[in-house]
Amino acid sequence: MKQVLVSDLIAALGGDLVGASDTAIRAIAPLEDAGADAIAFLSNPKYEAQLATTGAACVIVSPKLAEAASARRGAGTTACCIVAPDPYLYFARLTQWWAANMRKPRATPAIHPSATVAADATIGRDVEVGPHAVIESGVVLGDGVRIGAHTIVEQDARIGAHTRLAPHVVFGHDCVIGERSLLHSGVVIGADGFGFAPARRADGAGVDWVKIEQLGAVRLGDGVEVGANTCIDRGALGDTVIADGVIIDNLVQIAHNVKIGRGTAIAGAVAIAGSAEIGANCIVAGAARINGHIKITDGVQIGPTANISNSIDKAGAYAGMWPFEDAASWQKNAAALRGLYELRQRVRALEKKTT
């Protein structure tokens, strides 16, 4: 099993070391499960009690916990800790370093013999195309792109350098994604948006639906990550646009002509209707719903299951289903609602006394 010294981690990621620099690390683990060869982290104060009992060889902590972390006895020896201003951020960067340096090296990038690659596709250096993948005519794959098994990149699509499409992704014709992005398995980029015009039947018995051809595409920026089984529809005329640094969880539906600003995070099972615009640095919590043709300004946080039916032009936190409002007001109203039945009974009792 591979191991790394704490001094090597400090050299790569920074932080202040307290304890033995030659402490060997073979795993990253949660505080409560960490053994004598593991490194753990503590960022949430509610887990502070675990610091005294963890068996981790090394713990990443904030400056205010440095003394407690260095005083504990880990794995039968004087404990080692790395002090960082933001332990959670340090942990995130540690996982990236770990994936790049401690995992089994990947095979040399190559195009699998079973893959189908059009003769006029443009393929950069060190590109990997997995088994049974399909690269259609006019596609451009930048340097270091990885295309997973059974993934389809349709005609004239463009994939930026060092972007990875996991197995079983469909990347639609004319769509574009920037550099260093990641699409997980089951993602569909550039399916038709849900556009139909009603045509009344000649016999007057209802309507037929006439399809509106979706002539736009999807444009995703650099550093975008899209979770498994998420769908982002192509635009009807203009494009659906996902800006740089947007992160999207699993099972999200993004309809045609939606625009999402830089650095926005969208959790699982969110649905965003057509032509909605979401600003930069927003957070949309799980299962929220955003109506079409509305605008949400920068810096908005939307709570879980919220139903956003109107535009939001002021940054802040919003929550609630019927209707949504600023989070503080919604919480007060929700608390009052819990006591509504009891209040009703008391009013009835008072009414009986006065009649």
mmCIF file of C-alpha atoms in Angstrom:
data_model
loop_
_atom_site.group_PDB
_atom_site.id
_atom_site.type_symbol
_atom_site.label_atom_id
_atom_site.label_comp_id
_atom_site.label_asym_id
_atom_site.label_seq_id
_atom_site.Cartn_x
_atom_site.Cartn_y
_atom_site.Cartn_z
ATOM 1 C CA MET A 1 0.000 0.000 0.000
ATOM 2 C CA LYS A 2 1.293 3.455 -0.897
ATOM 3 C CA GLN A 3 2.136 5.874 1.855
ATOM 4 C CA VAL A 4 3.049 9.555 2.091
ATOM 5 C CA LEU A 5 4.768 11.502 4.856
ATOM 6 C CA VAL A 6 3.024 14.457 6.465
ATOM 7 C CA SER A 7 6.021 16.567 5.446
ATOM 8 C CA ASP A 8 5.249 15.742 1.798
ATOM 9 C CA LEU A 9 1.661 16.944 2.269
ATOM 10 C CA ILE A 10 2.877 20.174 3.837
ATOM 11 C CA ALA A 11 5.266 20.701 0.924
ATOM 12 C CA ALA A 12 2.473 20.168 -1.601
ATOM 13 C CA LEU A 13 -0.448 21.887 0.126
ATOM 14 C CA GLY A 14 0.983 24.206 2.776
ATOM 15 C CA GLY A 15 -0.277 24.522 6.345
ATOM 16 C CA ASP A 16 1.604 24.601 9.644
ATOM 17 C CA LEU A 17 2.827 21.330 11.093
ATOM 18 C CA VAL A 18 2.641 20.482 14.788
ATOM 19 C CA GLY A 19 4.301 17.164 15.630
ATOM 20 C CA ALA A 20 6.452 14.669 13.770
ATOM 21 C CA SER A 21 6.998 15.472 10.101
ATOM 22 C CA ASP A 22 7.863 11.834 9.320
ATOM 23 C CA THR A 23 4.394 10.562 10.292
ATOM 24 C CA ALA A 24 3.292 8.114 7.562
ATOM 25 C CA ILE A 25 -0.180 8.401 6.030
ATOM 26 C CA ARG A 26 -1.861 5.657 3.989
ATOM 27 C CA ALA A 27 -5.506 6.782 4.017
ATOM 28 C CA ILE A 28 -7.909 9.701 4.443
ATOM 29 C CA ALA A 29 -10.703 8.866 6.887
ATOM 30 C CA PRO A 30 -13.457 10.451 9.017
ATOM 31 C CA LEU A 31 -12.462 11.375 12.559
ATOM 32 C CA GLU A 32 -14.501 8.610 14.191
ATOM 33 C CA ASP A 33 -13.164 5.859 11.892
ATOM 34 C CA ALA A 34 -9.562 6.947 11.365
ATOM 35 C CA GLY A 35 -6.811 4.532 12.283
ATOM 36 C CA ALA A 36 -3.152 4.992 13.096
ATOM 37 C CA ASP A 37 -2.175 5.371 9.426
ATOM 38 C CA ALA A 38 -4.911 7.870 8.469
ATOM 39 C CA ILE A 39 -5.316 11.621 8.203
ATOM 40 C CA ALA A 40 -8.653 13.232 9.168
ATOM 41 C CA PHE A 41 -10.015 16.754 9.372
ATOM 42 C CA LEU A 42 -12.196 18.751 11.758
ATOM 43 C CA SER A 43 -14.131 21.780 10.526
ATOM 44 C CA ASN A 44 -17.606 21.475 12.065
ATOM 45 C CA PRO A 45 -17.603 22.435 15.783
ATOM 46 C CA LYS A 46 -20.261 19.846 16.619
ATOM 47 C CA TYR A 47 -17.679 17.096 16.026
ATOM 48 C CA GLU A 48 -15.050 18.678 18.278
ATOM 49 C CA ALA A 49 -15.550 16.015 20.968
ATOM 50 C CA GLN A 50 -14.253 13.395 18.529
ATOM 51 C CA LEU A 51 -10.894 15.115 18.467
ATOM 52 C CA ALA A 52 -9.990 13.639 21.861
ATOM 53 C CA THR A 53 -10.881 10.081 20.868
ATOM 54 C CA THR A 54 -9.881 9.781 17.229
ATOM 55 C CA GLY A 55 -7.092 7.365 16.402
ATOM 56 C CA ALA A 56 -5.963 9.396 13.380
ATOM 57 C CA ALA A 57 -2.232 9.803 12.929
ATOM 58 C CA CYS A 58 -2.797 13.383 11.817
ATOM 59 C CA VAL A 59 -5.737 15.796 11.966
ATOM 60 C CA ILE A 60 -6.275 18.961 9.933
ATOM 61 C CA VAL A 61 -7.608 21.681 12.248
ATOM 62 C CA SER A 62 -8.126 25.432 12.466
ATOM 63 C CA PRO A 63 -5.719 27.608 14.501
ATOM 64 C CA LYS A 64 -8.094 27.769 17.478
ATOM 65 C CA LEU A 65 -8.003 23.971 17.810
ATOM 66 C CA ALA A 66 -4.277 23.576 17.264
ATOM 67 C CA GLU A 67 -3.488 23.218 20.975
ATOM 68 C CA ALA A 68 -6.210 20.622 21.571
ATOM 69 C CA ALA A 69 -5.177 18.678 18.483
ATOM 70 C CA SER A 70 -1.500 18.611 19.414
ATOM 71 C CA ALA A 71 -2.246 17.622 23.024
ATOM 72 C CA ARG A 72 -4.279 14.518 22.152
ATOM 73 C CA ARG A 73 -2.736 11.069 22.025
ATOM 74 C CA GLY A 74 -3.248 9.562 18.571
ATOM 75 C CA ALA A 75 -2.403 5.977 17.703
ATOM 76 C CA GLY A 76 -0.366 5.576 20.872
ATOM 77 C CA THR A 77 2.097 8.387 20.091
ATOM 78 C CA THR A 78 2.224 12.128 20.419
ATOM 79 C CA ALA A 79 -0.323 13.415 17.927
ATOM 80 C CA CYS A 80 0.497 15.207 14.719
ATOM 81 C CA CYS A 81 -1.696 17.922 13.220
ATOM 82 C CA ILE A 82 -1.762 20.298 10.275
ATOM 83 C CA VAL A 83 -3.059 23.765 11.108
ATOM 84 C CA ALA A 84 -4.869 25.550 8.266
ATOM 85 C CA PRO A 85 -7.183 28.603 8.209
ATOM 86 C CA ASP A 86 -9.930 26.582 6.505
ATOM 87 C CA PRO A 87 -9.671 22.845 7.288
ATOM 88 C CA TYR A 88 -12.518 21.911 4.948
ATOM 89 C CA LEU A 89 -10.874 23.659 1.997
ATOM 90 C CA TYR A 90 -7.560 22.020 2.910
ATOM 91 C CA PHE A 91 -9.337 18.656 2.981
ATOM 92 C CA ALA A 92 -10.803 19.307 -0.496
ATOM 93 C CA ARG A 93 -7.369 20.070 -1.911
ATOM 94 C CA LEU A 94 -5.940 17.044 -0.124
ATOM 95 C CA THR A 95 -8.469 14.772 -1.874
ATOM 96 C CA GLN A 96 -7.430 16.217 -5.236
ATOM 97 C CA TRP A 97 -3.765 15.665 -4.457
ATOM 98 C CA TRP A 98 -4.538 12.155 -3.245
ATOM 99 C CA ALA A 99 -6.438 11.229 -6.404
ATOM 100 C CA ALA A 100 -3.605 12.515 -8.577
ATOM 101 C CA ASN A 101 -0.722 10.956 -6.622
ATOM 102 C CA MET A 102 -1.908 7.918 -4.675
ATOM 103 C CA ARG A 103 -4.245 6.103 -7.032
ATOM 104 C CA LYS A 104 -3.037 3.460 -9.458
ATOM 105 C CA PRO A 105 -1.733 5.255 -12.574
ATOM 106 C CA ARG A 106 -4.054 5.251 -15.564
ATOM 107 C CA ALA A 107 -3.056 3.515 -18.768
ATOM 108 C CA THR A 108 -1.511 5.638 -21.502
ATOM 109 C CA PRO A 109 -4.328 7.571 -23.226
ATOM 110 C CA ALA A 110 -5.461 5.879 -26.415
ATOM 111 C CA ILE A 111 -8.444 5.411 -28.709
ATOM 112 C CA HIS A 112 -9.950 1.992 -28.048
ATOM 113 C CA PRO A 113 -10.182 -0.261 -31.117
ATOM 114 C CA SER A 114 -13.944 -0.632 -30.659
ATOM 115 C CA ALA A 115 -14.561 3.152 -30.642
ATOM 116 C CA THR A 116 -15.970 4.840 -33.742
ATOM 117 C CA VAL A 117 -14.218 8.088 -34.649
ATOM 118 C CA ALA A 118 -15.195 10.061 -37.760
ATOM 119 C CA ALA A 119 -12.399 10.667 -40.225
ATOM 120 C CA ASP A 120 -12.894 14.454 -40.094
ATOM 121 C CA ALA A 121 -12.969 14.724 -36.296
ATOM 122 C CA THR A 122 -10.169 16.822 -34.799
ATOM 123 C CA ILE A 123 -8.398 14.966 -32.010
ATOM 124 C CA GLY A 124 -5.891 16.701 -29.717
ATOM 125 C CA ARG A 125 -2.845 15.250 -27.993
ATOM 126 C CA ASP A 126 -3.153 12.579 -25.292
ATOM 127 C CA VAL A 127 -6.876 12.015 -25.889
ATOM 128 C CA GLU A 128 -8.571 8.905 -24.517
ATOM 129 C CA VAL A 129 -11.670 7.435 -26.184
ATOM 130 C CA GLY A 130 -13.169 4.438 -24.395
ATOM 131 C CA PRO A 131 -14.719 1.213 -25.671
ATOM 132 C CA HIS A 132 -17.699 1.596 -28.020
ATOM 133 C CA ALA A 133 -17.688 5.400 -27.770
ATOM 134 C CA VAL A 134 -18.799 7.342 -30.857
ATOM 135 C CA ILE A 135 -17.164 10.565 -32.085
ATOM 136 C CA GLU A 136 -19.175 11.958 -34.987
ATOM 137 C CA SER A 137 -18.252 14.141 -37.949
ATOM 138 C CA GLY A 138 -16.822 17.599 -37.266
ATOM 139 C CA VAL A 139 -16.224 17.012 -33.546
ATOM 140 C CA VAL A 140 -13.263 18.775 -31.922
ATOM 141 C CA LEU A 141 -11.615 17.161 -28.876
ATOM 142 C CA GLY A 142 -8.992 19.270 -27.106
ATOM 143 C CA ASP A 143 -5.745 18.016 -25.602
ATOM 144 C CA GLY A 144 -6.098 15.546 -22.749
ATOM 145 C CA VAL A 145 -9.843 14.967 -23.230
ATOM 146 C CA ARG A 146 -11.200 11.687 -21.863
ATOM 147 C CA ILE A 147 -14.302 10.130 -23.403
ATOM 148 C CA GLY A 148 -15.807 7.222 -21.461
ATOM 149 C CA ALA A 149 -17.122 3.936 -22.765
ATOM 150 C CA HIS A 150 -20.394 4.085 -24.727
ATOM 151 C CA THR A 151 -20.394 7.890 -24.701
ATOM 152 C CA ILE A 152 -21.616 9.673 -27.834
ATOM 153 C CA VAL A 153 -20.286 13.060 -28.974
ATOM 154 C CA GLU A 154 -22.530 14.192 -31.787
ATOM 155 C CA GLN A 155 -21.777 16.105 -34.957
ATOM 156 C CA ASP A 156 -19.817 19.388 -34.716
ATOM 157 C CA ALA A 157 -19.672 19.362 -30.918
ATOM 158 C CA ARG A 158 -16.562 20.768 -29.217
ATOM 159 C CA ILE A 159 -14.918 19.511 -26.021
ATOM 160 C CA GLY A 160 -12.295 21.701 -24.315
ATOM 161 C CA ALA A 161 -8.885 20.540 -23.145
ATOM 162 C CA HIS A 162 -8.689 18.159 -20.174
ATOM 163 C CA THR A 163 -12.461 17.793 -19.929
ATOM 164 C CA ARG A 164 -13.806 14.340 -19.079
ATOM 165 C CA LEU A 165 -17.046 12.747 -20.192
ATOM 166 C CA ALA A 166 -17.775 9.650 -18.086
ATOM 167 C CA PRO A 167 -19.278 6.477 -19.594
ATOM 168 C CA HIS A 168 -22.783 6.690 -21.079
ATOM 169 C CA VAL A 169 -22.892 10.451 -21.664
ATOM 170 C CA VAL A 170 -24.715 11.943 -24.656
ATOM 171 C CA PHE A 171 -23.210 15.238 -25.807
ATOM 172 C CA GLY A 172 -25.453 16.721 -28.476
ATOM 173 C CA HIS A 173 -24.678 18.149 -31.892
ATOM 174 C CA ASP A 174 -23.239 21.687 -32.019
ATOM 175 C CA CYS A 175 -22.875 21.825 -28.213
ATOM 176 C CA VAL A 176 -19.736 23.210 -26.585
ATOM 177 C CA ILE A 177 -18.026 22.620 -23.237
ATOM 178 C CA GLY A 178 -14.908 24.377 -21.990
ATOM 179 C CA GLU A 179 -11.737 23.150 -20.370
ATOM 180 C CA ARG A 180 -11.266 21.037 -17.203
ATOM 181 C CA SER A 181 -14.950 20.192 -16.923
ATOM 182 C CA LEU A 182 -16.597 16.918 -15.929
ATOM 183 C CA LEU A 183 -19.841 15.275 -17.030
ATOM 184 C CA HIS A 184 -20.834 12.219 -14.979
ATOM 185 C CA SER A 185 -22.523 9.092 -16.305
ATOM 186 C CA GLY A 186 -26.010 9.423 -17.723
ATOM 187 C CA VAL A 187 -25.739 13.150 -18.431
ATOM 188 C CA VAL A 188 -27.558 14.305 -21.565
ATOM 189 C CA ILE A 189 -26.451 17.641 -22.987
ATOM 190 C CA GLY A 190 -28.420 19.104 -25.863
ATOM 191 C CA ALA A 191 -31.612 17.068 -26.008
ATOM 192 C CA ASP A 192 -34.518 19.001 -27.513
ATOM 193 C CA GLY A 193 -36.224 21.504 -25.268
ATOM 194 C CA PHE A 194 -39.900 20.939 -24.538
ATOM 195 C CA GLY A 195 -41.384 23.155 -27.222
ATOM 196 C CA PHE A 196 -44.761 22.476 -28.866
ATOM 197 C CA ALA A 197 -47.507 24.651 -30.330
ATOM 198 C CA PRO A 198 -51.162 23.576 -29.917
ATOM 199 C CA ALA A 199 -53.179 23.137 -33.116
ATOM 200 C CA ARG A 200 -56.907 22.699 -32.684
ATOM 201 C CA ARG A 201 -58.202 19.605 -34.434
ATOM 202 C CA ALA A 202 -60.589 20.093 -37.302
ATOM 203 C CA ASP A 203 -63.226 18.023 -35.534
ATOM 204 C CA GLY A 204 -62.921 20.238 -32.464
ATOM 205 C CA ALA A 205 -61.983 17.278 -30.258
ATOM 206 C CA GLY A 206 -58.962 18.675 -28.472
ATOM 207 C CA VAL A 207 -55.605 19.671 -29.945
ATOM 208 C CA ASP A 208 -52.618 18.203 -31.697
ATOM 209 C CA TRP A 209 -49.141 19.268 -30.603
ATOM 210 C CA VAL A 210 -46.873 20.659 -33.313
ATOM 211 C CA LYS A 211 -43.188 20.324 -32.469
ATOM 212 C CA ILE A 212 -41.041 23.456 -32.456
ATOM 213 C CA GLU A 213 -37.629 22.454 -33.733
ATOM 214 C CA GLN A 214 -34.954 23.376 -31.222
ATOM 215 C CA LEU A 215 -32.355 25.213 -33.291
ATOM 216 C CA GLY A 216 -30.020 26.431 -30.550
ATOM 217 C CA ALA A 217 -27.339 24.523 -28.645
ATOM 218 C CA VAL A 218 -25.866 24.281 -25.131
ATOM 219 C CA ARG A 219 -22.711 26.150 -24.127
ATOM 220 C CA LEU A 220 -20.941 25.130 -20.924
ATOM 221 C CA GLY A 221 -17.913 27.009 -19.622
ATOM 222 C CA ASP A 222 -14.619 26.016 -18.033
ATOM 223 C CA GLY A 223 -14.497 24.083 -14.761
ATOM 224 C CA VAL A 224 -18.135 22.985 -14.902
ATOM 225 C CA GLU A 225 -19.220 19.759 -13.206
ATOM 226 C CA VAL A 226 -22.557 18.080 -13.989
ATOM 227 C CA GLY A 227 -23.836 15.176 -11.870
ATOM 228 C CA ALA A 228 -25.190 11.829 -12.994
ATOM 229 C CA ASN A 229 -28.443 11.670 -14.974
ATOM 230 C CA THR A 230 -28.805 15.425 -15.262
ATOM 231 C CA CYS A 231 -30.320 16.841 -18.456
ATOM 232 C CA ILE A 232 -29.561 20.240 -19.983
ATOM 233 C CA ASP A 233 -31.748 20.994 -22.993
ATOM 234 C CA ARG A 234 -30.653 22.891 -26.078
ATOM 235 C CA GLY A 235 -32.141 26.295 -26.798
ATOM 236 C CA ALA A 236 -35.092 26.850 -29.098
ATOM 237 C CA LEU A 237 -33.336 29.628 -31.017
ATOM 238 C CA GLY A 238 -30.488 30.993 -28.874
ATOM 239 C CA ASP A 239 -28.357 28.760 -26.678
ATOM 240 C CA THR A 240 -28.748 27.419 -23.163
ATOM 241 C CA VAL A 241 -25.722 28.847 -21.309
ATOM 242 C CA ILE A 242 -23.925 27.483 -18.229
ATOM 243 C CA ALA A 243 -21.070 29.792 -17.160
ATOM 244 C CA ASP A 244 -17.619 28.942 -15.803
ATOM 245 C CA GLY A 245 -17.351 27.159 -12.467
ATOM 246 C CA VAL A 246 -21.001 26.113 -12.173
ATOM 247 C CA ILE A 247 -21.524 22.867 -10.237
ATOM 248 C CA ILE A 248 -24.692 20.829 -10.761
ATOM 249 C CA ASP A 249 -25.741 17.751 -8.773
ATOM 250 C CA ASN A 250 -27.485 14.563 -9.929
ATOM 251 C CA LEU A 251 -30.979 14.398 -11.447
ATOM 252 C CA VAL A 252 -31.318 18.081 -12.288
ATOM 253 C CA GLN A 253 -33.488 19.280 -15.183
ATOM 254 C CA ILE A 254 -32.420 22.480 -16.943
ATOM 255 C CA ALA A 255 -34.801 23.482 -19.710
ATOM 256 C CA HIS A 256 -34.172 25.296 -22.974
ATOM 257 C CA ASN A 257 -32.621 28.782 -23.034
ATOM 258 C CA VAL A 258 -31.826 28.831 -19.303
ATOM 259 C CA LYS A 259 -28.812 30.926 -18.325
ATOM 260 C CA ILE A 260 -26.803 30.211 -15.161
ATOM 261 C CA GLY A 261 -24.094 32.585 -13.924
ATOM 262 C CA ARG A 262 -20.535 31.893 -12.875
ATOM 263 C CA GLY A 263 -19.899 29.846 -9.718
ATOM 264 C CA THR A 264 -23.523 28.953 -9.001
ATOM 265 C CA ALA A 265 -24.192 25.625 -7.226
ATOM 266 C CA ILE A 266 -27.334 23.560 -7.872
ATOM 267 C CA ALA A 267 -28.221 20.562 -5.686
ATOM 268 C CA GLY A 268 -30.012 17.347 -6.653
ATOM 269 C CA ALA A 269 -33.512 17.083 -8.132
ATOM 270 C CA VAL A 270 -33.808 20.801 -8.917
ATOM 271 C CA ALA A 271 -35.970 21.707 -11.925
ATOM 272 C CA ILE A 272 -35.445 24.955 -13.821
ATOM 273 C CA ALA A 273 -38.035 25.877 -16.437
ATOM 274 C CA GLY A 274 -37.327 27.430 -19.799
ATOM 275 C CA SER A 275 -35.702 30.855 -20.229
ATOM 276 C CA ALA A 276 -35.085 31.348 -16.503
ATOM 277 C CA GLU A 277 -31.930 33.310 -15.697
ATOM 278 C CA ILE A 278 -29.954 32.616 -12.528
ATOM 279 C CA GLY A 279 -27.150 34.957 -11.534
ATOM 280 C CA ALA A 280 -23.597 34.317 -10.376
ATOM 281 C CA ASN A 281 -22.627 32.765 -7.027
ATOM 282 C CA CYS A 282 -26.126 31.531 -6.216
ATOM 283 C CA ILE A 283 -26.995 28.348 -4.309
ATOM 284 C CA VAL A 284 -30.099 26.361 -5.205
ATOM 285 C CA ALA A 285 -30.854 23.651 -2.629
ATOM 286 C CA GLY A 286 -32.305 20.218 -3.360
ATOM 287 C CA ALA A 287 -35.676 19.759 -5.081
ATOM 288 C CA ALA A 288 -36.263 23.494 -5.533
ATOM 289 C CA ARG A 289 -38.383 24.583 -8.485
ATOM 290 C CA ILE A 290 -37.739 27.704 -10.556
ATOM 291 C CA ASN A 291 -40.386 28.946 -12.953
ATOM 292 C CA GLY A 292 -39.641 29.907 -16.526
ATOM 293 C CA HIS A 293 -38.979 33.428 -17.817
ATOM 294 C CA ILE A 294 -37.928 34.826 -14.445
ATOM 295 C CA LYS A 295 -34.621 36.380 -13.360
ATOM 296 C CA ILE A 296 -32.717 35.695 -10.146
ATOM 297 C CA THR A 297 -29.974 38.136 -9.273
ATOM 298 C CA ASP A 298 -26.446 37.301 -8.091
ATOM 299 C CA GLY A 299 -25.827 35.961 -4.598
ATOM 300 C CA VAL A 300 -29.225 34.381 -3.929
ATOM 301 C CA GLN A 301 -29.633 31.251 -1.765
ATOM 302 C CA ILE A 302 -32.772 29.225 -2.418
ATOM 303 C CA GLY A 303 -33.857 26.725 0.245
ATOM 304 C CA PRO A 304 -34.798 23.076 -0.315
ATOM 305 C CA THR A 305 -38.132 22.397 -2.078
ATOM 306 C CA ALA A 306 -38.741 26.140 -2.539
ATOM 307 C CA ASN A 307 -41.039 27.101 -5.397
ATOM 308 C CA ILE A 308 -39.702 30.271 -7.014
ATOM 309 C CA SER A 309 -42.531 31.726 -9.046
ATOM 310 C CA ASN A 310 -41.357 35.323 -9.465
ATOM 311 C CA SER A 311 -38.110 37.135 -10.195
ATOM 312 C CA ILE A 312 -35.736 37.924 -7.311
ATOM 313 C CA ASP A 313 -33.825 41.196 -7.585
ATOM 314 C CA LYS A 314 -32.232 41.300 -4.128
ATOM 315 C CA ALA A 315 -29.450 39.008 -2.879
ATOM 316 C CA GLY A 316 -30.195 36.916 0.210
ATOM 317 C CA ALA A 317 -31.784 33.674 1.398
ATOM 318 C CA TYR A 318 -35.262 32.627 0.233
ATOM 319 C CA ALA A 319 -37.342 29.629 1.312
ATOM 320 C CA GLY A 320 -40.846 28.178 1.336
ATOM 321 C CA MET A 321 -43.215 26.558 -1.093
ATOM 322 C CA TRP A 322 -46.526 28.460 -0.974
ATOM 323 C CA PRO A 323 -45.392 31.130 -1.509
ATOM 324 C CA PHE A 324 -41.652 31.608 -1.243
ATOM 325 C CA GLU A 325 -40.319 34.626 0.651
ATOM 326 C CA ASP A 326 -37.183 35.685 2.464
ATOM 327 C CA ALA A 327 -36.030 32.810 4.671
ATOM 328 C CA ALA A 328 -36.386 34.593 8.024
ATOM 329 C CA SER A 329 -40.023 35.549 7.346
ATOM 330 C CA TRP A 330 -40.862 32.091 6.062
ATOM 331 C CA GLN A 331 -39.442 30.446 9.182
ATOM 332 C CA LYS A 332 -41.552 32.726 11.432
ATOM 333 C CA ASN A 333 -44.681 31.991 9.425
ATOM 334 C CA ALA A 334 -43.941 28.256 9.427
ATOM 335 C CA ALA A 335 -43.568 28.313 13.215
ATOM 336 C CA ALA A 336 -46.906 30.124 13.534
ATOM 337 C CA LEU A 337 -48.535 27.612 11.199
ATOM 338 C CA ARG A 338 -47.545 24.729 13.461
ATOM 339 C CA GLY A 339 -49.590 26.265 16.272
ATOM 340 C CA LEU A 340 -52.553 27.196 14.089
ATOM 341 C CA TYR A 341 -54.772 24.250 15.086
ATOM 342 C CA GLU A 342 -54.216 24.896 18.801
ATOM 343 C CA LEU A 343 -54.998 28.586 18.270
ATOM 344 C CA ARG A 344 -58.197 27.655 16.434
ATOM 345 C CA GLN A 345 -59.316 25.462 19.327
ATOM 346 C CA ARG A 346 -58.646 28.228 21.849
ATOM 347 C CA VAL A 347 -60.618 30.740 19.770
ATOM 348 C CA ARG A 348 -63.537 28.333 19.573
ATOM 349 C CA ALA A 349 -63.449 27.812 23.332
ATOM 350 C CA LEU A 350 -63.500 31.581 23.888
ATOM 351 C CA GLU A 351 -66.386 31.974 21.459
ATOM 352 C CA LYS A 352 -68.419 29.395 23.400
ATOM 353 C CA LYS A 353 -67.793 31.260 26.649
ATOM 354 C CA THR A 354 -69.038 34.548 25.180
ATOM 355 C CA THR A 355 -72.239 33.149 23.636
#
